Coordinates of C-alpha atoms and ligand atoms in Angstrom, one line a residue:
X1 CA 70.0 90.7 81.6
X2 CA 71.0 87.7 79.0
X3 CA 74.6 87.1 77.3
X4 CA 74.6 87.8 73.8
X5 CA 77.6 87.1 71.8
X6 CA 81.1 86.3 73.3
X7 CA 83.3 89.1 73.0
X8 CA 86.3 88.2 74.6
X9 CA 87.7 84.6 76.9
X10 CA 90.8 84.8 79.2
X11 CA 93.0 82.3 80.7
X12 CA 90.0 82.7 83.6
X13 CA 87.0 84.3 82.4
X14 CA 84.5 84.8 79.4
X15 CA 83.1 88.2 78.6
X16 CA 79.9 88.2 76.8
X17 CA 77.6 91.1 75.5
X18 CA 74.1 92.1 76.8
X19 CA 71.5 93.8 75.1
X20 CA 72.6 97.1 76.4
X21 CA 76.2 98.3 74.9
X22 CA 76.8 99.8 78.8
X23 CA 77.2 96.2 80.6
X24 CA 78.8 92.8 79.7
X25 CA 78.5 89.7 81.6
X26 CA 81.6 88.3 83.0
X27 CA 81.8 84.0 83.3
X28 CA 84.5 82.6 85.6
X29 CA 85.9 79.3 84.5
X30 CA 88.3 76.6 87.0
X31 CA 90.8 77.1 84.4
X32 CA 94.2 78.1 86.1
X33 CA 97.8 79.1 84.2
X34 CA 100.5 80.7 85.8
X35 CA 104.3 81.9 84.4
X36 CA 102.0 83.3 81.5
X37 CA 99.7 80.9 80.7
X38 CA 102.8 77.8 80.2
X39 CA 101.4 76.3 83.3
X40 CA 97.8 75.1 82.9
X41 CA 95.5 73.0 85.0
X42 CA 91.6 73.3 86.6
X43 CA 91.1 74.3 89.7
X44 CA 87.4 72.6 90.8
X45 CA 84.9 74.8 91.9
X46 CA 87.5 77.9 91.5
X47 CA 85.2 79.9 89.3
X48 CA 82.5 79.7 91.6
X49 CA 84.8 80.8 94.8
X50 CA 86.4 83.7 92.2
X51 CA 83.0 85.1 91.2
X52 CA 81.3 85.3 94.4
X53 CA 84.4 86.4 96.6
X54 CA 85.4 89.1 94.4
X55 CA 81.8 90.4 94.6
X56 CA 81.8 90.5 98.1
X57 CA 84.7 92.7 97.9
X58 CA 84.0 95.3 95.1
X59 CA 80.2 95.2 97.2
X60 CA 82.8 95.9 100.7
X61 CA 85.1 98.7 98.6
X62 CA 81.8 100.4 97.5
X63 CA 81.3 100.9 100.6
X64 CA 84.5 102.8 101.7
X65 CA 84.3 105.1 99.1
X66 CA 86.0 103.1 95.9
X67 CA 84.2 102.9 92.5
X68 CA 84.1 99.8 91.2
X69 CA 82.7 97.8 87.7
X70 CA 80.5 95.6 89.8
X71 CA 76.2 95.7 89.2
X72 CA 74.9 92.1 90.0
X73 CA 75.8 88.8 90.4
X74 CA 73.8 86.2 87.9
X75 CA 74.0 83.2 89.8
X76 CA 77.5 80.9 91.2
X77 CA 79.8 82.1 87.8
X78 CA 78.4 84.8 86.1
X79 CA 78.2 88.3 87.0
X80 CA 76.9 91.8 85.4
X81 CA 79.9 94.7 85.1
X82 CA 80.1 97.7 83.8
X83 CA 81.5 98.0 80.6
X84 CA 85.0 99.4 80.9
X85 CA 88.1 100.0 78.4
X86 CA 90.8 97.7 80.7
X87 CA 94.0 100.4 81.6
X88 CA 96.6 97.8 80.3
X89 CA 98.6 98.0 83.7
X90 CA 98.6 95.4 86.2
X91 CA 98.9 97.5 89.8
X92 CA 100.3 95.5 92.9
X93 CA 100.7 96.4 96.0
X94 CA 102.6 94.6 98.4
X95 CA 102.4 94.4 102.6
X96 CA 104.8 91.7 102.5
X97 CA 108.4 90.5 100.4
X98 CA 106.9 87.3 98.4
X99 CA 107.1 86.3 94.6
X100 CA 108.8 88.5 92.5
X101 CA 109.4 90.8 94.4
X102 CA 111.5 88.4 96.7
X103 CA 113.6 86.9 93.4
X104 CA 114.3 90.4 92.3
X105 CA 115.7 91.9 94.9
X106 CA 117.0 88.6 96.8
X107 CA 115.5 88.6 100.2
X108 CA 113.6 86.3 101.7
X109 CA 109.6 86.2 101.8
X110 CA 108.0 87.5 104.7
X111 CA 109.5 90.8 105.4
X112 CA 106.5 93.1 106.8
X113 CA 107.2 96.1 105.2
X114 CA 107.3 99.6 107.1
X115 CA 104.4 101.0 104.3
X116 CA 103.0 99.3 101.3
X117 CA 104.9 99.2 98.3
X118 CA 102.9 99.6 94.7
X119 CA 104.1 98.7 91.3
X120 CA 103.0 98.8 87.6
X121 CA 103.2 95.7 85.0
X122 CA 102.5 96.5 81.1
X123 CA 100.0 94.6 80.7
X124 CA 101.5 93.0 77.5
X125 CA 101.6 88.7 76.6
X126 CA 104.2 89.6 74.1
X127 CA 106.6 91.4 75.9
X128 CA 105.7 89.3 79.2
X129 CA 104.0 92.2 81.2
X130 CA 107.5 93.9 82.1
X131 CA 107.9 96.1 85.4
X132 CA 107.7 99.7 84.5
X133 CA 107.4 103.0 86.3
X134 CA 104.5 105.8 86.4
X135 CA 106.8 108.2 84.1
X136 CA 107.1 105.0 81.7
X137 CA 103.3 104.4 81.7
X138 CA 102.8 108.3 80.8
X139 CA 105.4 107.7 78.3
X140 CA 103.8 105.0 76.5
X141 CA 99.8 106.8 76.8
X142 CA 98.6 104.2 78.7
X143 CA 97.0 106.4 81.0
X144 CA 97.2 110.1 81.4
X145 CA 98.9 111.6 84.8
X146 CA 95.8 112.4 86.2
X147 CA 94.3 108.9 85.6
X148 CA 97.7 107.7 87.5
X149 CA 97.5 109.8 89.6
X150 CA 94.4 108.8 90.7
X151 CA 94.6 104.6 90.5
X152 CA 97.9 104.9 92.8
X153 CA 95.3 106.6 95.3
X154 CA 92.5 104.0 94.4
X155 CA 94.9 100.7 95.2
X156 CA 96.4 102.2 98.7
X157 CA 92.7 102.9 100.1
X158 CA 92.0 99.2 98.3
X159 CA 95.2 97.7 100.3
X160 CA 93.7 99.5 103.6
X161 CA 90.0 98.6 103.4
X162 CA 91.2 94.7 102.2
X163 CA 94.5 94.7 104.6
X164 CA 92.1 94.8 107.7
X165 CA 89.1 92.9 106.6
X166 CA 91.3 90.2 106.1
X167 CA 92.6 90.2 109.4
X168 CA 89.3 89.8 111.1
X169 CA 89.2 86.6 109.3
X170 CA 92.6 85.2 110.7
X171 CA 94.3 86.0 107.0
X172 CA 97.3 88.3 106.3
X173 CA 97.2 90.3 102.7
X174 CA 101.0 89.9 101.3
X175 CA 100.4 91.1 98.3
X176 CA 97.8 91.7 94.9
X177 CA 96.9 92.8 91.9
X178 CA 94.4 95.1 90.6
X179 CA 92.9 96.3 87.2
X180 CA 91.1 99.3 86.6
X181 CA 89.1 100.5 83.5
X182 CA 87.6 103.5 82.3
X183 CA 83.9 103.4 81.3
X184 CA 82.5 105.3 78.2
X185 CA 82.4 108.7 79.9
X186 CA 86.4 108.4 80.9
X187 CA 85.3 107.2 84.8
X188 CA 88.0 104.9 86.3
X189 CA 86.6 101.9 88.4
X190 CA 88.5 99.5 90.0
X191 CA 87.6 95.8 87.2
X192 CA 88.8 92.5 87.0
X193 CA 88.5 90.6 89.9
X194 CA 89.7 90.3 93.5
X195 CA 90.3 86.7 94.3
X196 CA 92.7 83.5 95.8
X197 CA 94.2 83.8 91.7
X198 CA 95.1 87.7 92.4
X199 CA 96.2 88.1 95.7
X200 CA 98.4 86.6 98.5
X201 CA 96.9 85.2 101.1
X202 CA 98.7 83.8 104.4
X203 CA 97.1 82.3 107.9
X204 CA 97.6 84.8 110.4
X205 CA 98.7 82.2 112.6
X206 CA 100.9 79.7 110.4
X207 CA 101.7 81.8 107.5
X208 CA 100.0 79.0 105.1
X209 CA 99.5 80.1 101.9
X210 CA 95.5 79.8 100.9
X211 CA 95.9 81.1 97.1
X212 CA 97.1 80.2 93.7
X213 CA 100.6 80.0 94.9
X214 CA 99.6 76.4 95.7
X215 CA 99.2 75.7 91.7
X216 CA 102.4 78.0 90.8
X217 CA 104.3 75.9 93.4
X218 CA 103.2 72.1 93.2
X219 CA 102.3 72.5 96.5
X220 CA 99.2 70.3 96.6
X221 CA 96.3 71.2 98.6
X222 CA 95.1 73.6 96.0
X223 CA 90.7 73.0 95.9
X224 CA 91.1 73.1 100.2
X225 CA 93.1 76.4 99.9
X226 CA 90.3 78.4 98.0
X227 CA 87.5 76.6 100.1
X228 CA 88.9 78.2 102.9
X229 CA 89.1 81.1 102.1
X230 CA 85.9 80.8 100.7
X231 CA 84.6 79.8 104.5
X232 CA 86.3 82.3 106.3
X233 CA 84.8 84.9 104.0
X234 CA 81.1 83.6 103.9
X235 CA 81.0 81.2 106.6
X236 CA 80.2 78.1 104.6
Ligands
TMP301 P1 104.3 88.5 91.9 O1 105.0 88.4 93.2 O2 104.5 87.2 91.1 O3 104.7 89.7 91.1 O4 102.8 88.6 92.2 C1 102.3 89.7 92.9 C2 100.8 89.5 93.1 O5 100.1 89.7 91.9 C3 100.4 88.2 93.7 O6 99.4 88.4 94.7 C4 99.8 87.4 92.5 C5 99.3 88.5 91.6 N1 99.5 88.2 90.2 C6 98.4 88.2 89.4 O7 97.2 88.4 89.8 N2 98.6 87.9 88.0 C7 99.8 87.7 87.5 O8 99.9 87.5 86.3 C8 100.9 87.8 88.4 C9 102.3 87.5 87.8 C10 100.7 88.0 89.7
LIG302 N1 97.6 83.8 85.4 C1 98.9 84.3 85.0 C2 99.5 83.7 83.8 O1 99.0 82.6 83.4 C3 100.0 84.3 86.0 C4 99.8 84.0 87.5 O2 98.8 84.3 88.1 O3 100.7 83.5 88.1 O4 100.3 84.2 83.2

């Protein structure tokens, strides 16, 4: 399958067309923002971790059972996905108090929480992706209670197939992201991408953080964090 035009580029990714109207072809870049894109800087080789890790694990959630846009990977940054309509919520799910969660309710990070927690962000640059509920979402018709419905059960099996892998590899899952979309004939898939840039990732043993919160915090160390995670998941 070959890109035709460019429809679309992200703070991380291109989206081009294909030949056939079902498929695009995703490009990841080692461009990095954070606080909504007023933070920007390259992350080497980042693209090339993104891509093939979050193949790995749409290709591991496939098997257990969850839907997802993924069709083949092109070579080290591109990759052929479905065609989807994005649901303009960001869905996180948290094992652990970090980030925001931490600042807005002022407790400390590292709380292991008795269950997972899951929250919705408008997706929205304007108005900054605010925090909003499932009854706000249905308010605003960005999904129907059905489609809700069924992402809230999507994300928890997510956070339970992900939350263990991750363990075998010596890494604790505080917390991520998802996106899902719906493809022409209303489907919802998981999309986006699963990666160091959308999820939390701590040592089992020293709690180091081995993901973008190295960038958001001027921690240094940023390139070694995503190749080892990139190691730990394929060995290299
Ligand atoms: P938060 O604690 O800043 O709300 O982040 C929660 C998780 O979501 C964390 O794993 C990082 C991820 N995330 C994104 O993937 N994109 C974003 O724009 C933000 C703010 C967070
Ligand atoms: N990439 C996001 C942004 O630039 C934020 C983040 O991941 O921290 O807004």
């Amino acid at each position: 399958m070959n890109k035709t035009e460019q429809l679309y580029e992200g703070k991380a990714k291109k989206v081009f067309a294909t030949e056939d109207p079902n498929y695009v072809i995703v490009s990841y870049k080692d461009d990095a923002t954070a606080f909504d894109g007023t933070k920007k800087g390259t992350i080497l080789g980042k693209g090339a971790i993104n891509n093939r890790m979050s193949n790995y694990l749409m290709r591991l959630l496939e098997k257990n059972g969850v839907p997802t846009h993924f069709v083949e990977e092109l070579n080290d940054r591109e990759t052929v996905v479905k065609k989807v309509t994005i649901v303009p919520l960001e869905v996180i799910i948290r094992n652990i108090s970090a980030g925001s969660f931490a600042k807005r309710y002022g407790v400390e990070e590292g709380i292991v929480f008795a269950a997972p927690t899951i929250e919705f962000s408008y997706k929205n640059d304007d108005l900054h992706d605010p925090l909003i509920n499932s009854y706000h979402a249905l308010a605003l018709g960005l999904a129907t209670a059905d489609e809700i419905e069924q992402i809230k059960q999507m994300a928890f099996t997510v956070n339970r197939v992900l939350k263990e892998y991750f363990l075998t590899l010596g890494v604790k899952l505080v917390d991520f992201k998802l996106e899902f979309g719906r493809l022409s004939d209303g489907t919802i898939v998981l999309a986006d991408e699963i990666s160091p840039d959308t999820c939390r990732f701590w040592d089992a043993e020293t709690n180091e953080k081995l993901d973008k919160d190295r960038f958001r915090r001027d921690l240094g160390g940023v390139e070694d964090a995503y190749n080892e995670m990139m190691r730990r998941v394929f060995g290299e």
